[in-house]
Amino acid sequence: MAESSSIDIKDGANYAPLGKSEKVVAPEEFGFSVAWLDHGHIYGQTNGLLQAGGTLRYVYDPDPKKLAAFCEKYPQAKVADSFDQILADDKTLLVASAAIPNVRADIGVQVMQAGKDYFTDKAPFTTLEQLDRVKQVVAQTERKYAVYYAERLHNEAAWAAGELIAEGAIGRVLQVINLAPHRLSKATRPDWFFDKNQYGGILTDIGSHQVEQFLTYAGVTEASINFARACNLNNADKPELEDFGEMSMTGDNGASFYTRVDWFTSDGQATWGDGRTFILGTEGNIECRKYNDVARQAPASKVFLTNAQGEREIDCLGQSSFPYFGQLILDCLHRTETAMSQAHVFKAAELSLKAQEMADEGRRVTLR
């Protein structure tokens, strides 16, 4: 079974899964460093790389409290005097980062121009201009701009659903519906969390997870946006917070997509969010209960599969090595694209950004 001591089931901001450790490289073969610890997802990113055999070298952040907390968890990390020290380290092949969203692209540009691959928390961009710039730098440097789309990459049920689809368990995917409620925990959030220029909007942020899953499960490479909405329904004291969002898309292969993202997980729920995915296929369907099974089990990670062979409930909790991280390490070493193609990374971000723009424009029209 996987360890679970670092999983905070009440606070999604610090959700850091530990899977079955399956190392794909020898010690010291793949060195990585960590910088900018503004979001707790950095712990999940670090766990995944370590469990796949990566060697943690340096950590940098200007905040001594964040540094101390990270070093307590990972005492093997050396504290870098500056970010430049990491960029100059020949043995650091990849830099993992969870900076404030609107500076993630600039940090990635620095990393790639220093000859290293970059692994950022989602959302990877807050504007389409950032996306265009990063595309240019990726083309120039031939470095990787990888993104921690954790709701699929670091969740057992979500990953298992992809494997079942690849095996043909439900035939061709016709529709994906994602429900992604989150606990707000308003009092513990940093100031940037409530500044839209810094976090980019709810569809840009949480929505990027959901779009990535749609592209993966339905085999979509391009999509049109049918509608998008983002608003503040219940937090007037934080006027730039969007606490509710939804969007619909149609893929280039005809598959459809709907997601609802929100900050309305109630305090009485055992986990930080009852994330669910419903996938309709030509020969069956899948439901993922990603984080809990309401009133039955928490934490939980379950897949419910129905097809011609019957009905199955599959308990996925603790059963995955989270293969993405090992695939990413090997991709960096061999310059392959097994874990996730760069085009896929960019398309998930692009569609969520364009949906956010549509929602913003719709709100402006309404206000007029």
Coordinates of C-alpha atoms in Angstrom, one line a residue:
M1 CA 0.0 0.0 0.0
A2 CA 1.1 3.6 -0.6
E3 CA 2.0 5.8 2.3
S4 CA -0.7 8.3 3.2
S5 CA 0.8 10.4 6.0
S6 CA 1.3 13.5 3.9
I7 CA -2.2 13.6 2.4
D8 CA -4.2 16.4 4.0
I9 CA -7.7 15.3 3.2
K10 CA -9.2 18.5 4.7
D11 CA -7.1 21.0 2.8
G12 CA -6.7 20.7 -0.9
A13 CA -3.9 23.4 -1.0
N14 CA -1.6 21.0 0.8
Y15 CA -2.8 17.7 -0.8
A16 CA 0.4 15.8 -1.4
P17 CA -0.1 12.1 -2.4
L18 CA 2.4 9.4 -1.9
G19 CA 2.2 6.5 -4.2
K20 CA 3.9 3.2 -4.5
S21 CA 7.6 3.9 -5.0
E22 CA 8.8 2.7 -8.4
K23 CA 12.2 4.1 -9.3
V24 CA 13.0 4.5 -13.0
V25 CA 16.6 5.8 -12.5
A26 CA 19.5 5.1 -10.2
P27 CA 20.5 7.4 -7.4
E28 CA 22.0 10.7 -8.6
E29 CA 21.1 9.9 -12.2
F30 CA 18.3 12.5 -12.3
G31 CA 18.8 15.6 -10.2
F32 CA 16.1 18.1 -9.7
S33 CA 15.7 21.2 -7.6
V34 CA 12.7 23.1 -6.3
A35 CA 12.1 26.8 -6.2
W36 CA 9.2 29.2 -5.3
L37 CA 7.0 27.5 -2.7
D38 CA 3.9 29.6 -3.0
H39 CA 1.4 26.7 -3.3
G40 CA 1.4 23.5 -1.3
H41 CA 1.2 21.5 -4.5
I42 CA 5.0 21.7 -4.6
Y43 CA 4.9 18.9 -2.0
G44 CA 3.0 16.6 -4.4
Q45 CA 5.3 17.5 -7.2
T46 CA 8.4 16.7 -5.0
N47 CA 6.8 13.4 -3.7
G48 CA 6.2 12.2 -7.3
L49 CA 9.7 12.9 -8.5
L50 CA 11.3 11.4 -5.5
Q51 CA 9.3 8.2 -5.6
A52 CA 10.2 7.8 -9.3
G53 CA 13.9 7.9 -8.3
G54 CA 14.7 11.6 -8.7
T55 CA 17.4 13.1 -6.5
L56 CA 16.5 16.3 -4.8
R57 CA 19.4 18.8 -4.8
Y58 CA 18.5 22.4 -4.0
V59 CA 15.5 24.4 -2.7
Y60 CA 15.0 28.1 -3.0
D61 CA 12.4 30.6 -1.7
P62 CA 12.8 34.1 -0.3
D63 CA 10.4 33.3 2.5
P64 CA 12.4 31.6 5.4
K65 CA 9.2 30.1 6.8
K66 CA 8.3 28.3 3.6
L67 CA 11.9 27.1 3.3
A68 CA 12.0 25.8 6.9
A69 CA 8.8 23.8 6.4
F70 CA 10.0 22.3 3.1
C71 CA 13.4 21.4 4.6
E72 CA 11.7 19.8 7.6
K73 CA 9.9 17.5 5.2
Y74 CA 12.8 17.0 2.9
P75 CA 16.0 17.3 4.9
Q76 CA 18.2 16.1 2.0
A77 CA 17.5 19.4 0.1
K78 CA 20.3 22.0 0.2
V79 CA 19.1 25.6 0.6
A80 CA 20.3 27.6 -2.3
D81 CA 21.5 31.2 -1.7
S82 CA 19.7 32.4 -4.8
F83 CA 17.6 31.1 -7.7
D84 CA 20.6 31.7 -9.9
Q85 CA 22.5 29.1 -8.0
I86 CA 20.0 26.5 -9.0
L87 CA 20.1 27.7 -12.6
A88 CA 23.9 27.3 -12.6
D89 CA 23.9 23.8 -11.1
D90 CA 25.0 21.3 -13.8
K91 CA 23.5 18.4 -11.9
T92 CA 20.0 20.0 -11.8
L93 CA 18.2 18.7 -14.9
L94 CA 14.7 19.9 -14.0
V95 CA 13.3 22.6 -11.8
A96 CA 10.0 22.0 -10.1
S97 CA 8.1 25.1 -9.0
A98 CA 4.8 26.3 -7.5
A99 CA 5.1 30.0 -7.8
I100 CA 2.3 32.6 -7.8
P101 CA 0.4 31.7 -11.1
N102 CA 1.1 35.0 -13.0
V103 CA 4.9 34.6 -12.7
R104 CA 5.1 30.9 -13.5
A105 CA 5.7 31.5 -17.2
D106 CA 8.6 34.0 -16.6
I107 CA 10.2 31.5 -14.2
G108 CA 9.9 28.8 -16.7
V109 CA 11.5 30.9 -19.4
Q110 CA 14.5 31.5 -17.1
V111 CA 14.7 27.8 -16.4
M112 CA 14.5 26.7 -20.0
Q113 CA 17.0 29.4 -21.2
A114 CA 19.4 28.0 -18.6
G115 CA 19.2 24.6 -20.4
K116 CA 16.9 22.8 -17.9
D117 CA 13.4 21.4 -18.1
Y118 CA 10.6 23.0 -16.1
F119 CA 7.8 21.4 -14.0
T120 CA 5.3 23.9 -12.8
D121 CA 2.1 23.7 -10.8
K122 CA -1.1 24.4 -12.7
A123 CA -2.3 26.8 -13.9
P124 CA 0.8 27.2 -16.1
F125 CA -0.2 30.6 -17.4
T126 CA -2.6 33.4 -16.6
T127 CA -2.7 35.0 -20.1
L128 CA -2.5 33.8 -23.7
E129 CA 0.4 36.2 -24.2
Q130 CA 2.4 34.2 -21.6
L131 CA 1.5 30.9 -23.5
D132 CA 2.7 32.4 -26.8
R133 CA 6.0 33.5 -25.3
V134 CA 6.6 30.1 -23.7
K135 CA 5.9 28.3 -26.9
Q136 CA 8.6 30.4 -28.6
V137 CA 11.1 29.6 -25.9
V138 CA 10.3 25.9 -26.0
A139 CA 10.9 25.9 -29.7
Q140 CA 14.2 27.8 -29.3
T141 CA 15.6 25.8 -26.4
E142 CA 14.0 22.4 -27.0
R143 CA 13.4 22.2 -23.2
K144 CA 10.2 20.8 -21.6
Y145 CA 7.5 22.9 -20.0
A146 CA 5.7 20.3 -18.0
V147 CA 2.6 21.0 -15.8
Y148 CA 1.3 19.3 -12.7
Y149 CA -2.2 18.6 -13.7
A150 CA -2.7 16.7 -10.5
E151 CA -6.3 15.9 -10.6
R152 CA -5.5 13.2 -13.2
L153 CA -1.7 12.7 -12.8
H154 CA -1.8 12.3 -9.0
N155 CA -5.1 10.6 -8.3
E156 CA -5.5 6.9 -8.4
A157 CA -9.1 6.7 -9.7
A158 CA -8.5 9.3 -12.4
W159 CA -5.4 7.5 -13.6
A160 CA -7.1 4.2 -13.6
A161 CA -10.0 5.6 -15.6
G162 CA -7.5 6.5 -18.3
E163 CA -6.0 3.0 -18.4
L164 CA -9.5 1.5 -18.6
I165 CA -10.4 3.7 -21.5
A166 CA -7.1 2.9 -23.3
E167 CA -7.9 -0.8 -22.9
G168 CA -11.3 -0.2 -24.6
A169 CA -13.4 -0.9 -21.5
I170 CA -16.1 1.6 -22.5
G171 CA -15.5 1.9 -26.3
R172 CA -15.2 5.3 -27.8
V173 CA -15.6 8.2 -25.4
L174 CA -18.6 10.4 -26.2
Q175 CA -18.8 12.7 -23.2
V176 CA -16.8 13.7 -20.1
I177 CA -18.4 15.6 -17.2
N178 CA -16.2 16.8 -14.4
L179 CA -17.4 18.2 -11.0
A180 CA -14.7 19.9 -9.1
P181 CA -15.8 21.5 -5.8
H182 CA -13.0 22.8 -3.5
R183 CA -12.9 24.0 0.1
L184 CA -12.2 27.7 0.2
S185 CA -10.5 27.9 3.7
K186 CA -10.6 31.7 3.2
A187 CA -8.8 32.6 6.4
T188 CA -5.7 30.6 5.5
R189 CA -5.3 31.7 1.9
P190 CA -2.5 34.1 0.9
D191 CA -3.4 37.6 -0.6
W192 CA -2.5 36.6 -4.1
F193 CA -5.3 33.9 -4.1
F194 CA -7.9 36.7 -4.1
D195 CA -6.2 38.9 -6.8
K196 CA -7.4 37.9 -10.2
N197 CA -4.4 39.4 -12.0
Q198 CA -2.3 36.9 -10.0
Y199 CA -4.4 33.8 -10.0
G200 CA -5.9 34.3 -13.4
G201 CA -9.6 33.3 -12.8
I202 CA -11.3 30.1 -11.7
L203 CA -11.5 28.6 -15.2
T204 CA -7.8 29.4 -15.9
D205 CA -6.9 27.8 -12.5
I206 CA -9.0 24.9 -11.4
G207 CA -10.5 24.6 -14.9
S208 CA -7.2 23.7 -16.5
H209 CA -7.2 20.4 -14.6
Q210 CA -10.6 19.6 -16.0
V211 CA -9.8 20.5 -19.6
E212 CA -6.7 18.3 -19.4
Q213 CA -8.8 15.3 -18.4
F214 CA -11.3 15.9 -21.2
L215 CA -8.5 16.0 -23.8
T216 CA -7.0 12.8 -22.4
Y217 CA -10.1 10.7 -21.8
A218 CA -11.8 11.6 -25.1
G219 CA -8.7 11.7 -27.3
V220 CA -9.3 15.3 -28.2
T221 CA -6.6 17.5 -29.8
E222 CA -8.7 20.6 -30.4
A223 CA -12.1 21.8 -29.1
S224 CA -14.6 24.6 -29.5
I225 CA -16.0 26.4 -26.5
N226 CA -19.8 26.4 -26.3
F227 CA -20.2 28.6 -23.2
A228 CA -18.2 29.7 -20.2
R229 CA -19.2 31.4 -17.0
A230 CA -17.2 32.6 -14.0
C231 CA -18.6 34.7 -11.1
N232 CA -18.5 35.5 -7.4
L233 CA -21.8 34.2 -5.9
N234 CA -21.1 34.3 -2.1
N235 CA -17.9 36.2 -1.2
A236 CA -18.6 39.9 -1.6
D237 CA -15.8 40.7 0.9
K238 CA -13.3 39.3 -1.8
P239 CA -14.6 41.0 -4.9
E240 CA -11.9 39.6 -7.2
L241 CA -12.4 36.0 -6.1
E242 CA -14.4 33.8 -8.6
D243 CA -16.0 31.2 -6.4
F244 CA -18.1 29.5 -9.2
G245 CA -17.3 28.6 -12.8
E246 CA -18.6 26.3 -15.5
M247 CA -17.8 25.7 -19.2
S248 CA -18.8 23.4 -22.0
M249 CA -16.7 22.3 -25.0
T250 CA -17.1 20.1 -28.1
G251 CA -14.0 18.2 -29.2
D252 CA -12.7 17.9 -32.8
N253 CA -13.9 14.3 -32.7
G254 CA -17.4 15.2 -31.6
A255 CA -16.9 14.3 -27.9
S256 CA -18.6 16.8 -25.5
F257 CA -17.4 18.2 -22.2
Y258 CA -18.9 20.0 -19.2
T259 CA -17.3 21.0 -16.0
R260 CA -18.4 22.8 -12.8
V261 CA -15.6 24.2 -10.6
D262 CA -16.3 26.0 -7.3
W263 CA -15.2 26.9 -3.8
F264 CA -18.3 25.6 -2.0
T265 CA -17.2 22.4 -0.3
S266 CA -18.9 22.6 3.1
D267 CA -17.0 22.3 6.4
G268 CA -18.8 19.1 7.3
Q269 CA -17.4 17.2 4.4
A270 CA -14.6 14.8 5.3
T271 CA -12.3 15.8 2.4
W272 CA -11.5 19.1 0.7
G273 CA -13.6 18.3 -2.3
D274 CA -15.9 15.6 -3.7
G275 CA -14.3 15.6 -7.1
R276 CA -16.1 13.3 -9.5
T277 CA -15.8 12.5 -13.2
F278 CA -18.4 10.8 -15.4
I279 CA -17.3 9.3 -18.7
L280 CA -19.8 8.1 -21.2
G281 CA -18.6 5.6 -23.9
T282 CA -20.2 3.8 -26.8
E283 CA -19.9 0.5 -24.8
G284 CA -20.1 1.5 -21.2
N285 CA -19.5 4.3 -18.7
I286 CA -17.2 5.2 -15.8
E287 CA -17.7 7.2 -12.7
C288 CA -14.6 8.3 -10.6
R289 CA -15.0 9.3 -7.0
K290 CA -11.6 10.8 -6.6
Y291 CA -11.2 11.9 -3.0
N292 CA -14.0 10.5 -1.0
D293 CA -17.1 8.3 -1.1
V294 CA -19.6 10.4 0.7
A295 CA -20.8 9.0 4.0
R296 CA -18.9 5.7 3.3
Q297 CA -15.1 6.3 3.2
A298 CA -12.6 9.2 3.3
P299 CA -10.1 9.4 1.8
A300 CA -11.3 7.3 -1.0
S301 CA -10.4 6.8 -4.7
K302 CA -12.9 4.6 -6.5
V303 CA -13.9 3.8 -10.1
F304 CA -17.3 2.5 -11.0
L305 CA -17.3 0.7 -14.3
T306 CA -20.4 -0.5 -16.2
N307 CA -20.1 -2.3 -19.6
A308 CA -21.3 -5.4 -21.3
Q309 CA -19.4 -7.6 -18.8
G310 CA -21.4 -6.1 -15.9
E311 CA -20.9 -3.7 -13.1
R312 CA -17.7 -3.2 -11.1
E313 CA -16.6 -1.1 -8.2
I314 CA -12.8 -0.8 -8.2
D315 CA -11.0 0.4 -5.1
C316 CA -8.0 2.4 -6.3
L317 CA -6.7 4.0 -3.1
G318 CA -3.1 3.3 -2.5
Q319 CA -2.8 1.1 -5.6
S320 CA -0.9 3.3 -8.0
S321 CA 2.7 4.2 -8.5
F322 CA 1.5 7.3 -10.4
P323 CA 3.5 6.5 -13.5
Y324 CA 3.5 10.0 -14.9
F325 CA 6.5 11.0 -12.8
G326 CA 8.7 8.2 -13.9
Q327 CA 7.6 8.8 -17.5
L328 CA 8.5 12.5 -17.1
I329 CA 12.0 11.7 -15.7
L330 CA 12.7 9.3 -18.6
D331 CA 11.3 11.9 -21.1
C332 CA 13.7 14.5 -19.8
L333 CA 16.6 12.1 -20.0
H334 CA 15.8 10.6 -23.5
R335 CA 14.0 13.7 -25.0
T336 CA 10.8 11.7 -25.6
E337 CA 7.1 12.5 -25.0
T338 CA 5.7 9.5 -23.2
A339 CA 4.3 11.2 -20.1
M340 CA 2.5 14.0 -21.9
S341 CA 3.2 15.8 -25.2
Q342 CA 4.1 19.4 -25.2
A343 CA 1.2 20.1 -27.5
H344 CA -1.2 18.5 -25.0
V345 CA 0.2 20.6 -22.2
F346 CA -0.3 23.8 -24.2
K347 CA -3.7 22.9 -25.5
A348 CA -5.2 22.2 -22.1
A349 CA -3.9 25.6 -20.9
E350 CA -5.0 27.4 -24.1
L351 CA -8.6 26.2 -23.9
S352 CA -9.0 27.0 -20.2
L353 CA -7.6 30.5 -20.9
K354 CA -9.9 31.1 -23.8
A355 CA -12.9 29.9 -21.7
Q356 CA -11.9 32.3 -19.0
E357 CA -11.8 35.1 -21.6
M358 CA -15.2 34.1 -22.9
A359 CA -16.6 34.2 -19.3
D360 CA -14.9 37.6 -18.6
E361 CA -16.4 39.1 -21.8
G362 CA -19.8 37.7 -21.0
R363 CA -19.8 39.3 -17.6
R364 CA -18.8 42.6 -19.1
V365 CA -21.7 42.4 -21.6
T366 CA -24.1 41.6 -18.7
L367 CA -22.8 44.5 -16.6
R368 CA -23.4 46.9 -19.5

